Tab-separated table of C-alpha atoms in Angstrom:
chain	number	residue	atom	x	y	z
A	41	UNK	CA	-0.110	-0.351	-0.253
A	42	UNK	CA	1.651	3.414	-0.923
A	43	UNK	CA	0.419	6.908	0.289
A	44	UNK	CA	1.994	10.743	0.279
A	45	UNK	CA	2.537	12.876	3.023
A	46	UNK	CA	1.802	16.346	2.608
A	47	UNK	CA	4.550	18.157	3.991
A	48	UNK	CA	5.238	23.013	3.996
A	49	UNK	CA	5.486	24.764	0.746
A	50	UNK	CA	8.996	25.017	0.491
A	51	UNK	CA	10.048	21.755	1.166
A	52	UNK	CA	6.574	20.477	-1.591
A	53	UNK	CA	8.214	22.340	-4.556
A	54	UNK	CA	11.736	20.909	-3.515
A	55	UNK	CA	9.750	16.994	-3.872
A	56	UNK	CA	8.498	18.406	-7.902
A	57	UNK	CA	11.550	19.545	-9.314
A	58	UNK	CA	12.732	15.914	-8.082
A	59	UNK	CA	9.828	14.286	-9.348
A	60	UNK	CA	10.808	11.685	-6.817
A	61	UNK	CA	7.348	9.682	-5.534
A	62	UNK	CA	8.380	7.084	-2.432
A	63	UNK	CA	6.344	4.542	-1.116
A	64	UNK	CA	7.099	4.103	2.254
A	65	UNK	CA	5.918	3.814	6.284
A	66	UNK	CA	3.715	6.098	7.909
A	67	UNK	CA	2.484	6.068	11.721
A	68	UNK	CA	2.400	3.620	13.991
A	69	UNK	CA	-1.760	3.143	14.946
A	70	UNK	CA	-2.186	1.731	18.218
A	71	UNK	CA	-5.573	0.161	19.753
A	72	UNK	CA	-8.164	2.560	21.046
A	73	UNK	CA	-9.990	1.340	24.568
A	74	UNK	CA	-13.518	2.115	23.429
A	75	UNK	CA	-15.003	-1.643	23.732
A	76	UNK	CA	-16.360	-2.039	20.808
A	77	UNK	CA	-13.466	-1.643	18.936
A	78	UNK	CA	-11.151	-3.576	21.470
A	79	UNK	CA	-13.849	-6.991	20.926
A	80	UNK	CA	-12.731	-6.081	16.983
A	81	UNK	CA	-9.605	-5.060	16.503
A	82	UNK	CA	-7.974	-6.950	19.572
A	83	UNK	CA	-10.701	-10.068	19.921
A	84	UNK	CA	-11.734	-10.615	16.714
A	85	UNK	CA	-8.972	-9.534	14.300
A	86	UNK	CA	-6.125	-11.091	16.787
A	87	UNK	CA	-5.694	-14.839	16.815
A	88	UNK	CA	-3.547	-15.032	20.078
A	89	UNK	CA	-6.221	-13.397	22.029
A	90	UNK	CA	-9.358	-14.757	20.042
A	91	UNK	CA	-6.994	-17.905	21.731
A	92	UNK	CA	-6.253	-16.918	25.202
A	93	UNK	CA	-10.750	-15.400	26.004
A	94	UNK	CA	-12.114	-18.873	24.666
A	95	UNK	CA	-9.738	-20.637	26.250
A	96	UNK	CA	-10.178	-19.254	29.761
A	97	UNK	CA	-13.626	-19.030	29.205
A	98	UNK	CA	-14.793	-22.026	28.092
A	99	UNK	CA	-12.019	-23.572	31.063
A	100	UNK	CA	-14.143	-21.874	33.748
A	101	UNK	CA	-17.386	-21.906	32.153
A	102	UNK	CA	-16.479	-26.275	31.732
A	103	UNK	CA	-16.168	-26.395	35.722
A	104	UNK	CA	-20.099	-27.607	36.859
A	105	UNK	CA	-21.112	-25.755	39.680
A	106	UNK	CA	-22.832	-27.359	43.229
A	107	UNK	CA	-25.421	-25.804	45.431
A	108	UNK	CA	-24.126	-26.502	48.872
A	109	UNK	CA	-25.667	-25.956	53.435
A	110	UNK	CA	-23.572	-25.130	56.098
A	111	UNK	CA	-24.200	-27.294	58.689
A	112	UNK	CA	-21.728	-28.286	61.572
A	113	UNK	CA	-19.009	-26.999	59.942
A	114	UNK	CA	-18.884	-28.724	56.985
A	115	UNK	CA	-20.627	-28.206	53.304
A	116	UNK	CA	-23.621	-30.428	52.081
A	117	UNK	CA	-24.612	-31.161	48.732
A	118	UNK	CA	-27.973	-30.444	47.875
A	119	UNK	CA	-29.492	-31.825	44.725
A	120	UNK	CA	-32.492	-30.112	43.018
A	121	UNK	CA	-32.320	-26.901	45.164
A	122	UNK	CA	-33.846	-23.410	43.203
A	123	UNK	CA	-30.999	-21.829	43.047
A	124	UNK	CA	-28.972	-25.150	41.501
A	125	UNK	CA	-31.715	-25.236	38.919
A	126	UNK	CA	-31.217	-21.386	38.721
A	127	UNK	CA	-26.968	-22.033	37.261
A	128	UNK	CA	-28.146	-24.638	35.160
A	129	UNK	CA	-30.292	-22.560	33.301
A	130	UNK	CA	-30.078	-18.720	33.667
A	131	UNK	CA	-33.036	-17.703	31.172
A	132	UNK	CA	-34.693	-18.920	28.143
A	133	UNK	CA	-32.096	-18.517	26.016
A	134	UNK	CA	-28.570	-19.354	27.510
A	135	UNK	CA	-27.492	-22.331	29.018
A	136	UNK	CA	-25.863	-22.401	32.212
A	137	UNK	CA	-22.447	-23.122	30.283
A	138	UNK	CA	-23.034	-20.975	27.400
A	139	UNK	CA	-23.795	-18.064	29.835
A	140	UNK	CA	-20.494	-18.113	32.356
A	141	UNK	CA	-18.356	-18.689	29.270
A	142	UNK	CA	-20.371	-15.676	27.796
A	143	UNK	CA	-20.036	-13.545	31.130
A	144	UNK	CA	-16.610	-14.293	30.912
A	145	UNK	CA	-15.411	-13.102	27.489
A	146	UNK	CA	-17.249	-10.285	28.071
A	147	UNK	CA	-15.141	-9.273	31.557
A	148	UNK	CA	-11.901	-10.657	28.931
A	149	UNK	CA	-12.158	-8.484	26.879
A	150	UNK	CA	-13.607	-5.202	27.957
A	151	UNK	CA	-12.858	-5.551	31.906
A	152	UNK	CA	-16.485	-5.587	32.408
A	153	UNK	CA	-19.646	-7.717	32.758
A	154	UNK	CA	-23.077	-7.220	34.293
A	155	UNK	CA	-26.040	-9.537	34.888
A	156	UNK	CA	-28.997	-8.682	35.689
A	157	UNK	CA	-31.199	-10.280	38.257
A	158	UNK	CA	-35.291	-9.893	37.104
A	159	UNK	CA	-37.040	-9.287	39.607
A	160	UNK	CA	-34.848	-8.596	42.507
A	161	UNK	CA	-35.607	-5.839	44.698
A	162	UNK	CA	-32.709	-4.192	46.084
A	163	UNK	CA	-34.934	-1.791	48.774
A	164	UNK	CA	-36.756	-4.922	49.806
A	165	UNK	CA	-35.206	-6.216	53.772
A	166	UNK	CA	-36.779	-9.617	53.038
A	167	UNK	CA	-35.225	-9.321	48.914
A	168	UNK	CA	-36.691	-11.708	46.330
A	169	UNK	CA	-34.677	-14.435	44.665
A	170	UNK	CA	-34.222	-13.537	40.853
A	171	UNK	CA	-36.162	-15.783	37.767
A	172	UNK	CA	-34.192	-15.393	35.669
A	173	UNK	CA	-30.727	-14.114	34.426
A	174	UNK	CA	-29.573	-11.910	31.618
A	175	UNK	CA	-26.230	-10.882	30.482
A	176	UNK	CA	-26.216	-7.245	29.646
A	177	UNK	CA	-24.065	-5.939	26.832
A	178	UNK	CA	-21.084	-4.372	27.932
A	179	UNK	CA	-20.936	-1.989	25.488
A	180	UNK	CA	-24.479	-0.380	26.106
A	181	UNK	CA	-24.042	-0.215	30.012
A	182	UNK	CA	-22.958	2.592	32.460
A	183	UNK	CA	-21.605	3.789	35.621
A	184	UNK	CA	-22.652	6.101	37.244
A	185	UNK	CA	-20.415	6.884	40.182
A	186	UNK	CA	-21.814	8.429	43.353
A	187	UNK	CA	-19.401	11.103	44.893
A	188	UNK	CA	-16.574	10.879	48.178
A	189	UNK	CA	-18.392	6.165	48.227
A	190	UNK	CA	-17.137	3.688	46.620
A	191	UNK	CA	-20.794	2.203	45.820
A	192	UNK	CA	-22.179	3.586	42.672
A	193	UNK	CA	-25.237	5.939	42.523
A	194	UNK	CA	-26.680	3.402	39.755
A	195	UNK	CA	-26.142	2.493	36.566
A	196	UNK	CA	-27.986	2.319	33.489
A	197	UNK	CA	-28.688	0.317	30.668
A	198	UNK	CA	-29.621	1.366	27.324
A	199	UNK	CA	-31.042	-0.770	24.435
A	200	UNK	CA	-29.891	0.494	21.327
A	201	UNK	CA	-31.363	3.450	20.300
A	202	UNK	CA	-33.648	3.047	23.226
A	203	UNK	CA	-34.906	5.334	26.177
A	204	UNK	CA	-32.087	3.966	29.911
A	205	UNK	CA	-33.248	1.516	31.499
A	206	UNK	CA	-31.972	2.930	34.973
A	207	UNK	CA	-30.998	0.655	38.079
A	208	UNK	CA	-30.496	1.689	41.399
A	209	UNK	CA	-28.207	1.109	43.902
A	210	UNK	CA	-28.955	1.425	47.455
A	211	UNK	CA	-26.856	3.119	49.094
A	212	UNK	CA	-26.216	1.685	52.277
A	213	UNK	CA	-26.005	-1.976	51.354
A	214	UNK	CA	-25.185	-1.520	47.960
A	215	UNK	CA	-27.024	-4.047	46.639
A	216	UNK	CA	-28.567	-3.868	43.385
A	217	UNK	CA	-30.388	-5.959	40.524
A	218	UNK	CA	-26.695	-5.545	38.201
A	219	UNK	CA	-23.753	-7.950	39.837
A	220	UNK	CA	-21.276	-6.671	38.264
A	221	UNK	CA	-18.300	-8.291	37.975
A	222	UNK	CA	-15.180	-6.245	37.109
A	223	UNK	CA	-11.490	-6.169	36.972
A	224	UNK	CA	-8.968	-4.113	39.204
A	225	UNK	CA	-8.261	-1.234	38.096
A	226	UNK	CA	-6.077	1.082	40.262
A	227	UNK	CA	-7.049	4.622	38.274
A	228	UNK	CA	-11.088	4.432	38.225
A	229	UNK	CA	-12.538	1.717	40.663
A	230	UNK	CA	-16.057	1.831	39.579
A	231	UNK	CA	-15.104	0.109	36.463
A	232	UNK	CA	-12.893	-2.538	35.772
A	233	UNK	CA	-9.356	-2.243	33.700
A	234	UNK	CA	-9.851	-4.081	30.294
A	235	UNK	CA	-6.899	-6.860	30.141
A	236	UNK	CA	-6.496	-5.882	26.221
A	237	UNK	CA	-5.886	-2.280	27.763
A	238	UNK	CA	-2.037	-4.157	29.030
A	239	UNK	CA	-1.631	-6.126	25.852
A	240	UNK	CA	-2.795	-3.186	23.005
A	241	UNK	CA	0.929	-2.342	22.130
A	242	UNK	CA	0.765	-6.183	21.088
A	243	UNK	CA	-1.927	-6.722	19.669
A	244	UNK	CA	-1.573	-4.045	17.281
A	245	UNK	CA	2.076	-5.154	16.736
A	246	UNK	CA	0.285	-8.416	15.990
A	247	UNK	CA	-2.095	-7.076	13.506
A	248	UNK	CA	0.465	-5.340	12.019
A	249	UNK	CA	2.099	-7.954	11.436
A	250	UNK	CA	-0.744	-9.557	9.602
A	251	UNK	CA	-1.160	-7.270	7.881
A	252	UNK	CA	2.111	-6.288	6.339
A	253	UNK	CA	3.185	-10.133	5.161
A	254	UNK	CA	0.013	-10.120	3.177
A	255	UNK	CA	0.786	-7.301	1.941
A	256	UNK	CA	3.856	-8.380	1.364
A	257	UNK	CA	2.416	-11.936	0.104
A	258	UNK	CA	-0.250	-10.103	-2.168
A	259	UNK	CA	2.752	-8.573	-3.835
A	260	UNK	CA	4.412	-11.900	-4.203
A	261	UNK	CA	7.000	-10.139	-1.733
A	262	UNK	CA	8.341	-7.252	-4.110
A	263	UNK	CA	8.923	-4.061	-1.872
A	264	UNK	CA	8.286	-0.911	-3.268
A	265	UNK	CA	10.137	2.123	-4.620
A	266	UNK	CA	10.670	5.070	-6.452
A	267	UNK	CA	9.842	6.608	-9.457
A	268	UNK	CA	11.253	8.851	-10.313
A	269	UNK	CA	10.847	11.395	-13.732
A	270	UNK	CA	13.947	13.158	-15.941
A	271	UNK	CA	14.301	15.134	-18.382
A	272	UNK	CA	16.342	13.393	-22.114
A	273	UNK	CA	19.898	14.768	-20.465
A	274	UNK	CA	18.622	13.008	-16.710
A	275	UNK	CA	17.585	16.383	-15.018
A	276	UNK	CA	14.539	16.496	-12.967
A	277	UNK	CA	11.632	17.457	-14.240
A	278	UNK	CA	9.063	19.390	-12.371
A	279	UNK	CA	5.455	18.378	-12.350
A	280	UNK	CA	2.326	19.472	-11.783
A	281	UNK	CA	0.096	18.697	-9.213
A	282	UNK	CA	-2.823	17.428	-11.196
A	283	UNK	CA	0.261	15.419	-13.388
A	284	UNK	CA	1.131	14.255	-9.887
A	285	UNK	CA	-2.127	13.082	-8.758
A	286	UNK	CA	-3.188	11.181	-11.909
A	287	UNK	CA	0.331	9.098	-12.221
A	288	UNK	CA	-0.021	8.161	-8.362
A	289	UNK	CA	-3.566	6.777	-9.850
A	290	UNK	CA	-1.810	5.552	-12.406
A	291	UNK	CA	0.523	3.634	-10.044
A	292	UNK	CA	-2.640	2.011	-7.913
A	293	UNK	CA	-4.599	1.216	-10.607
A	294	UNK	CA	-1.310	-0.581	-12.879
A	295	UNK	CA	0.334	-2.172	-10.804
A	296	UNK	CA	-0.884	-2.709	-6.803
A	297	UNK	CA	-2.206	-4.984	-5.064
A	298	UNK	CA	-2.668	-8.803	-5.644
A	299	UNK	CA	-4.947	-8.551	-9.297
A	300	UNK	CA	-2.090	-7.018	-10.449
A	301	UNK	CA	1.681	-9.280	-8.972
A	302	UNK	CA	3.833	-10.094	-11.331
A	303	UNK	CA	2.749	-7.480	-14.550
A	304	UNK	CA	5.577	-6.571	-15.824
A	305	UNK	CA	6.112	-2.226	-15.901
A	306	UNK	CA	5.677	-0.137	-19.057
A	307	UNK	CA	7.386	2.887	-18.340
A	308	UNK	CA	7.069	6.367	-20.360
A	309	UNK	CA	10.064	7.826	-21.591
A	310	UNK	CA	11.658	9.870	-19.078
A	311	UNK	CA	10.441	7.620	-16.192
A	312	UNK	CA	12.555	5.843	-13.799
A	313	UNK	CA	11.544	2.848	-11.438
A	314	UNK	CA	14.208	1.875	-8.812
A	315	UNK	CA	12.636	-0.660	-6.661
A	316	UNK	CA	14.103	-0.236	-2.444
A	317	UNK	CA	14.850	-3.903	-1.659
A	318	UNK	CA	14.753	-5.787	1.347
A	319	UNK	CA	17.010	-7.825	2.884
A	320	UNK	CA	15.838	-11.746	4.412
A	321	UNK	CA	16.995	-10.098	7.813
A	322	UNK	CA	13.826	-7.342	6.898
A	323	UNK	CA	11.822	-10.431	4.981
A	324	UNK	CA	11.876	-12.636	8.089
A	325	UNK	CA	9.201	-11.270	10.958
A	326	UNK	CA	8.758	-14.484	11.820
A	327	UNK	CA	10.727	-13.691	15.709
A	328	UNK	CA	9.524	-10.218	16.521
A	329	UNK	CA	5.339	-12.365	15.794
A	330	UNK	CA	6.640	-15.271	18.175
A	331	UNK	CA	7.751	-12.447	20.544
A	332	UNK	CA	4.299	-11.030	20.235
A	333	UNK	CA	2.393	-13.643	20.569
A	334	UNK	CA	3.787	-14.809	23.623
A	335	UNK	CA	3.565	-11.034	25.091
A	336	UNK	CA	0.301	-11.190	24.311
A	337	UNK	CA	-0.216	-14.605	26.175
A	338	UNK	CA	1.672	-14.129	28.960
A	339	UNK	CA	-1.207	-10.798	29.465
A	340	UNK	CA	-3.852	-13.705	30.376
A	341	UNK	CA	-1.840	-15.734	31.897
A	342	UNK	CA	-1.470	-18.791	29.254
A	343	UNK	CA	1.341	-21.199	28.398
A	344	UNK	CA	2.055	-20.563	24.895
A	345	UNK	CA	2.480	-24.441	24.657
A	346	UNK	CA	-1.680	-24.365	25.501
A	347	UNK	CA	-2.199	-22.101	22.142
A	348	UNK	CA	0.340	-23.517	19.528
A	349	UNK	CA	2.981	-20.832	20.093
A	350	UNK	CA	6.528	-22.555	19.323
A	351	UNK	CA	9.443	-22.099	21.306
A	352	UNK	CA	10.952	-21.251	24.897
A	353	UNK	CA	7.887	-22.526	27.544
A	354	UNK	CA	8.478	-22.870	31.110
A	355	UNK	CA	6.738	-26.361	31.348
A	356	UNK	CA	8.671	-29.877	29.797
A	357	UNK	CA	5.284	-31.049	28.625
A	358	UNK	CA	2.062	-30.202	27.322
A	359	UNK	CA	-0.171	-31.489	30.412
A	360	UNK	CA	2.353	-29.749	32.856
A	361	UNK	CA	1.348	-26.926	30.953
A	362	UNK	CA	-2.116	-26.892	31.172
A	363	UNK	CA	-1.919	-29.060	34.992
A	364	UNK	CA	-0.618	-24.779	35.246
A	365	UNK	CA	-2.981	-23.731	33.237
A	366	UNK	CA	-6.354	-24.239	35.655
A	367	UNK	CA	-3.889	-24.434	39.345
A	368	UNK	CA	-2.856	-20.671	38.104
A	369	UNK	CA	-5.501	-19.019	36.192
A	370	UNK	CA	-8.777	-20.809	35.691
A	371	UNK	CA	-9.488	-21.759	39.689
A	372	UNK	CA	-8.607	-18.210	40.411
A	373	UNK	CA	-10.626	-16.620	37.787
A	374	UNK	CA	-13.719	-18.920	38.679
A	375	UNK	CA	-12.946	-18.426	42.314
A	376	UNK	CA	-13.715	-14.271	41.392
A	377	UNK	CA	-17.039	-15.130	40.197
A	378	UNK	CA	-18.059	-17.245	42.656
A	379	UNK	CA	-17.388	-14.912	45.596
A	380	UNK	CA	-19.474	-12.385	43.704
A	381	UNK	CA	-22.164	-14.372	42.949
A	382	UNK	CA	-22.394	-15.624	47.371
A	383	UNK	CA	-22.310	-11.943	47.867
A	384	UNK	CA	-25.067	-11.486	45.195
A	385	UNK	CA	-27.322	-14.233	44.605
A	386	UNK	CA	-26.850	-16.984	46.933
A	387	UNK	CA	-27.987	-15.488	50.258
A	388	UNK	CA	-31.402	-14.370	48.048
A	389	UNK	CA	-32.153	-17.994	48.457
A	390	UNK	CA	-30.793	-18.721	51.756
A	391	UNK	CA	-27.974	-17.234	54.435
A	392	UNK	CA	-26.745	-20.590	54.930
A	393	UNK	CA	-26.251	-21.409	50.774
A	394	UNK	CA	-22.840	-21.461	49.058
A	395	UNK	CA	-22.313	-21.444	45.406
A	396	UNK	CA	-18.706	-23.614	44.640
A	397	UNK	CA	-17.046	-26.132	42.577
A	398	UNK	CA	-15.916	-30.149	43.445
A	399	UNK	CA	-12.425	-29.617	42.775
A	400	UNK	CA	-12.299	-33.744	42.535
A	401	UNK	CA	-14.256	-33.537	39.605
A	402	UNK	CA	-11.908	-31.105	37.446
A	403	UNK	CA	-9.820	-33.613	34.967
A	404	UNK	CA	-7.516	-31.577	34.420
A	405	UNK	CA	-6.066	-31.657	38.180
A	406	UNK	CA	-6.258	-35.171	38.162
A	407	UNK	CA	-1.860	-35.717	37.811
A	408	UNK	CA	-2.283	-32.455	40.970
A	409	UNK	CA	-4.826	-34.864	42.709
A	410	UNK	CA	-1.862	-38.301	42.337
A	411	UNK	CA	1.052	-36.092	43.444
A	412	UNK	CA	-1.154	-35.001	46.310
A	413	UNK	CA	-2.194	-38.378	47.113
A	414	UNK	CA	1.600	-39.656	46.942
A	415	UNK	CA	3.068	-37.289	49.339
A	416	UNK	CA	-0.060	-37.336	52.124
A	417	UNK	CA	0.541	-41.332	52.076
A	418	UNK	CA	4.193	-41.390	52.663
A	419	UNK	CA	3.630	-39.555	55.738
A	420	UNK	CA	4.614	-41.228	58.486
A	421	UNK	CA	3.195	-38.747	60.783
A	422	UNK	CA	-0.385	-38.916	59.863
A	423	UNK	CA	-2.378	-40.969	61.446
A	424	UNK	CA	-4.764	-43.189	59.031
A	425	UNK	CA	-7.701	-40.809	59.671
A	426	UNK	CA	-5.575	-37.577	59.305
A	427	UNK	CA	-4.812	-38.992	56.075
A	428	UNK	CA	-7.957	-39.310	54.935
A	429	UNK	CA	-9.482	-35.928	56.132
A	430	UNK	CA	-6.468	-34.414	54.025
A	431	UNK	CA	-8.317	-36.489	50.964
A	432	UNK	CA	-11.257	-35.306	51.444
A	433	UNK	CA	-13.061	-38.572	53.093
A	434	UNK	CA	-14.641	-39.924	56.252
A	435	UNK	CA	-13.124	-41.039	59.229
A	436	UNK	CA	-12.730	-45.540	59.514
A	437	UNK	CA	-13.127	-47.018	62.815
A	438	UNK	CA	-9.629	-48.026	63.986
A	439	UNK	CA	-8.151	-45.259	61.918
A	440	UNK	CA	-6.465	-42.964	65.062
A	441	UNK	CA	-3.447	-45.173	63.982
A	442	UNK	CA	0.012	-44.352	62.474
A	443	UNK	CA	1.317	-47.220	60.459
A	444	UNK	CA	4.682	-47.950	60.209
A	445	UNK	CA	6.051	-47.807	56.032
A	446	UNK	CA	8.061	-50.790	56.784
A	447	UNK	CA	5.256	-53.549	57.168
A	448	UNK	CA	2.175	-50.898	57.250
A	449	UNK	CA	1.520	-52.147	61.092
A	450	UNK	CA	0.093	-49.936	64.013
A	451	UNK	CA	3.293	-47.834	65.518
A	452	UNK	CA	3.334	-49.450	68.849
A	453	UNK	CA	2.952	-52.778	67.080
A	454	UNK	CA	6.135	-51.821	65.863
A	455	UNK	CA	8.824	-53.406	68.647
A	456	UNK	CA	6.940	-56.537	69.814
A	457	UNK	CA	7.972	-59.679	68.562
A	458	UNK	CA	5.194	-61.131	67.124
A	459	UNK	CA	4.584	-65.199	68.435
A	460	UNK	CA	4.463	-67.108	65.039
A	461	UNK	CA	4.331	-70.696	65.291
A	462	UNK	CA	6.730	-72.674	62.616
A	463	UNK	CA	5.620	-73.507	59.479
A	464	UNK	CA	4.024	-76.702	59.605
A	465	UNK	CA	3.128	-77.230	62.662
A	466	UNK	CA	-0.170	-77.560	63.629
A	467	UNK	CA	-0.775	-73.977	64.417
A	468	UNK	CA	0.363	-72.448	61.522
A	469	UNK	CA	-2.635	-74.012	59.429
A	470	UNK	CA	-1.080	-75.420	57.094
A	471	UNK	CA	-2.462	-78.692	55.578
A	472	UNK	CA	0.463	-80.471	54.185
A	473	UNK	CA	0.839	-84.214	53.316
A	474	UNK	CA	1.216	-86.574	55.880
A	475	UNK	CA	4.941	-87.584	56.948
A	476	UNK	CA	6.144	-90.725	57.300
A	477	UNK	CA	7.750	-91.085	61.529
A	478	UNK	CA	11.676	-91.824	61.567
A	479	UNK	CA	12.814	-94.996	63.467
A	480	UNK	CA	14.089	-94.328	66.399
A	481	UNK	CA	17.535	-94.712	67.526
A	482	UNK	CA	19.145	-97.367	69.218
A	483	UNK	CA	19.130	-96.891	72.433
A	484	UNK	CA	23.614	-97.708	73.696
A	485	UNK	CA	23.997	-100.852	76.197
A	486	UNK	CA	25.459	-99.446	79.468
A	487	UNK	CA	29.145	-100.823	80.256
A	488	UNK	CA	29.018	-103.230	82.774
A	489	UNK	CA	30.116	-101.777	86.521
A	490	UNK	CA	32.875	-103.792	88.435
A	491	UNK	CA	33.048	-105.455	90.948
A	492	UNK	CA	34.444	-105.776	93.934
A	493	UNK	CA	37.355	-107.252	93.666
A	494	UNK	CA	36.278	-109.580	97.499
A	495	UNK	CA	33.360	-110.933	95.687
A	496	UNK	CA	36.324	-112.135	92.994
A	497	UNK	CA	37.529	-113.433	94.879
A	498	UNK	CA	34.676	-115.329	96.985
A	499	UNK	CA	34.038	-117.133	93.824
A	500	UNK	CA	37.277	-118.056	92.432
A	501	UNK	CA	36.937	-120.252	95.916
A	502	UNK	CA	33.907	-121.707	95.193
């Protein structure tokens, strides 16, 4: 793409005398901070932003929510509760997961998400639970700040060109029919800071790099150049403004764009085209694009390998990256939403109700659970019941003992020698075939006791 820049009259006259037309680079264009432009330039046209936002929104929405009742210091899961049914089907147009995915998408793009509870009266002491939940477009909602107060005065929702609908805020309790989910914004606490604002320079750089590569492909990777107009003696020829405009239109129509790529340039006498060559380094935007892509992924706390960005990575494999992503990004993002729902929605159905999730039911965290189980099982200082409680299980009878790792016997029995029967004996309990009894050994004969000498003499006399 080529364009001209308007300069001062004196400089312009000098340029006309030289009659040289340069096709070059203009000023940088940065992403504007309006939500519609953030969504268009940042989300729709940038593949890295789209991948990061979609991945986090879908991951957080895929975690099943449950309703618990606080009872005796424990959480008891409730089935078929009205609050659970509302979370599973917020309104006739959206299911629970699609609703929460859209809610997360709005917050990740614009920093704000607005949920309207149909039927909520913020000034009622008892408070009626909402019949339906509706997600309001971020670009259609404005927040009216309240002087000398952290609470807003009201929310205005303008659907299209219709008259705005005002939702007041209780100035004491802060209750409102609108749930405002937002990111931290130190410069304006009334509204959230869009993550795309922090990634704006990277988004613009990446989009410009894609447009640059596309333009080179459309022009068969041929760079722009300079068209010089000289007389027969080789001296520059002066052109009028009309001549310059006509020549520019001719160049754009005949030689610019992908449809004119490869066509030979036919020049009249006195015209000379000097191409501006690009070095291989200038043609290679791959490294710049990869660095920018990793920068954008970092803003959304997404490991680059999870969104198919090649290059160096902190994690050795995809599995490790996924576990870290859920632990460091998905779960904190989900819990921030649940904390607001527990403050705004759950009390309308009961003071002792809690909306939460079951970490054991998240498949992506299975490697972490296995590692935790191995670590707890290897602990020699914990009793059986302590290990079970650490894994979220109930106690068992006889489990208040510590097992020795070598033989897994109670610790108090480790120093005792058990009375074990010899193998093959009756006490051993093994039924072996009867073996023949061994023959008794012959008893040795006793030597005769010598007789006294007197008895021998008596025998001789006899």
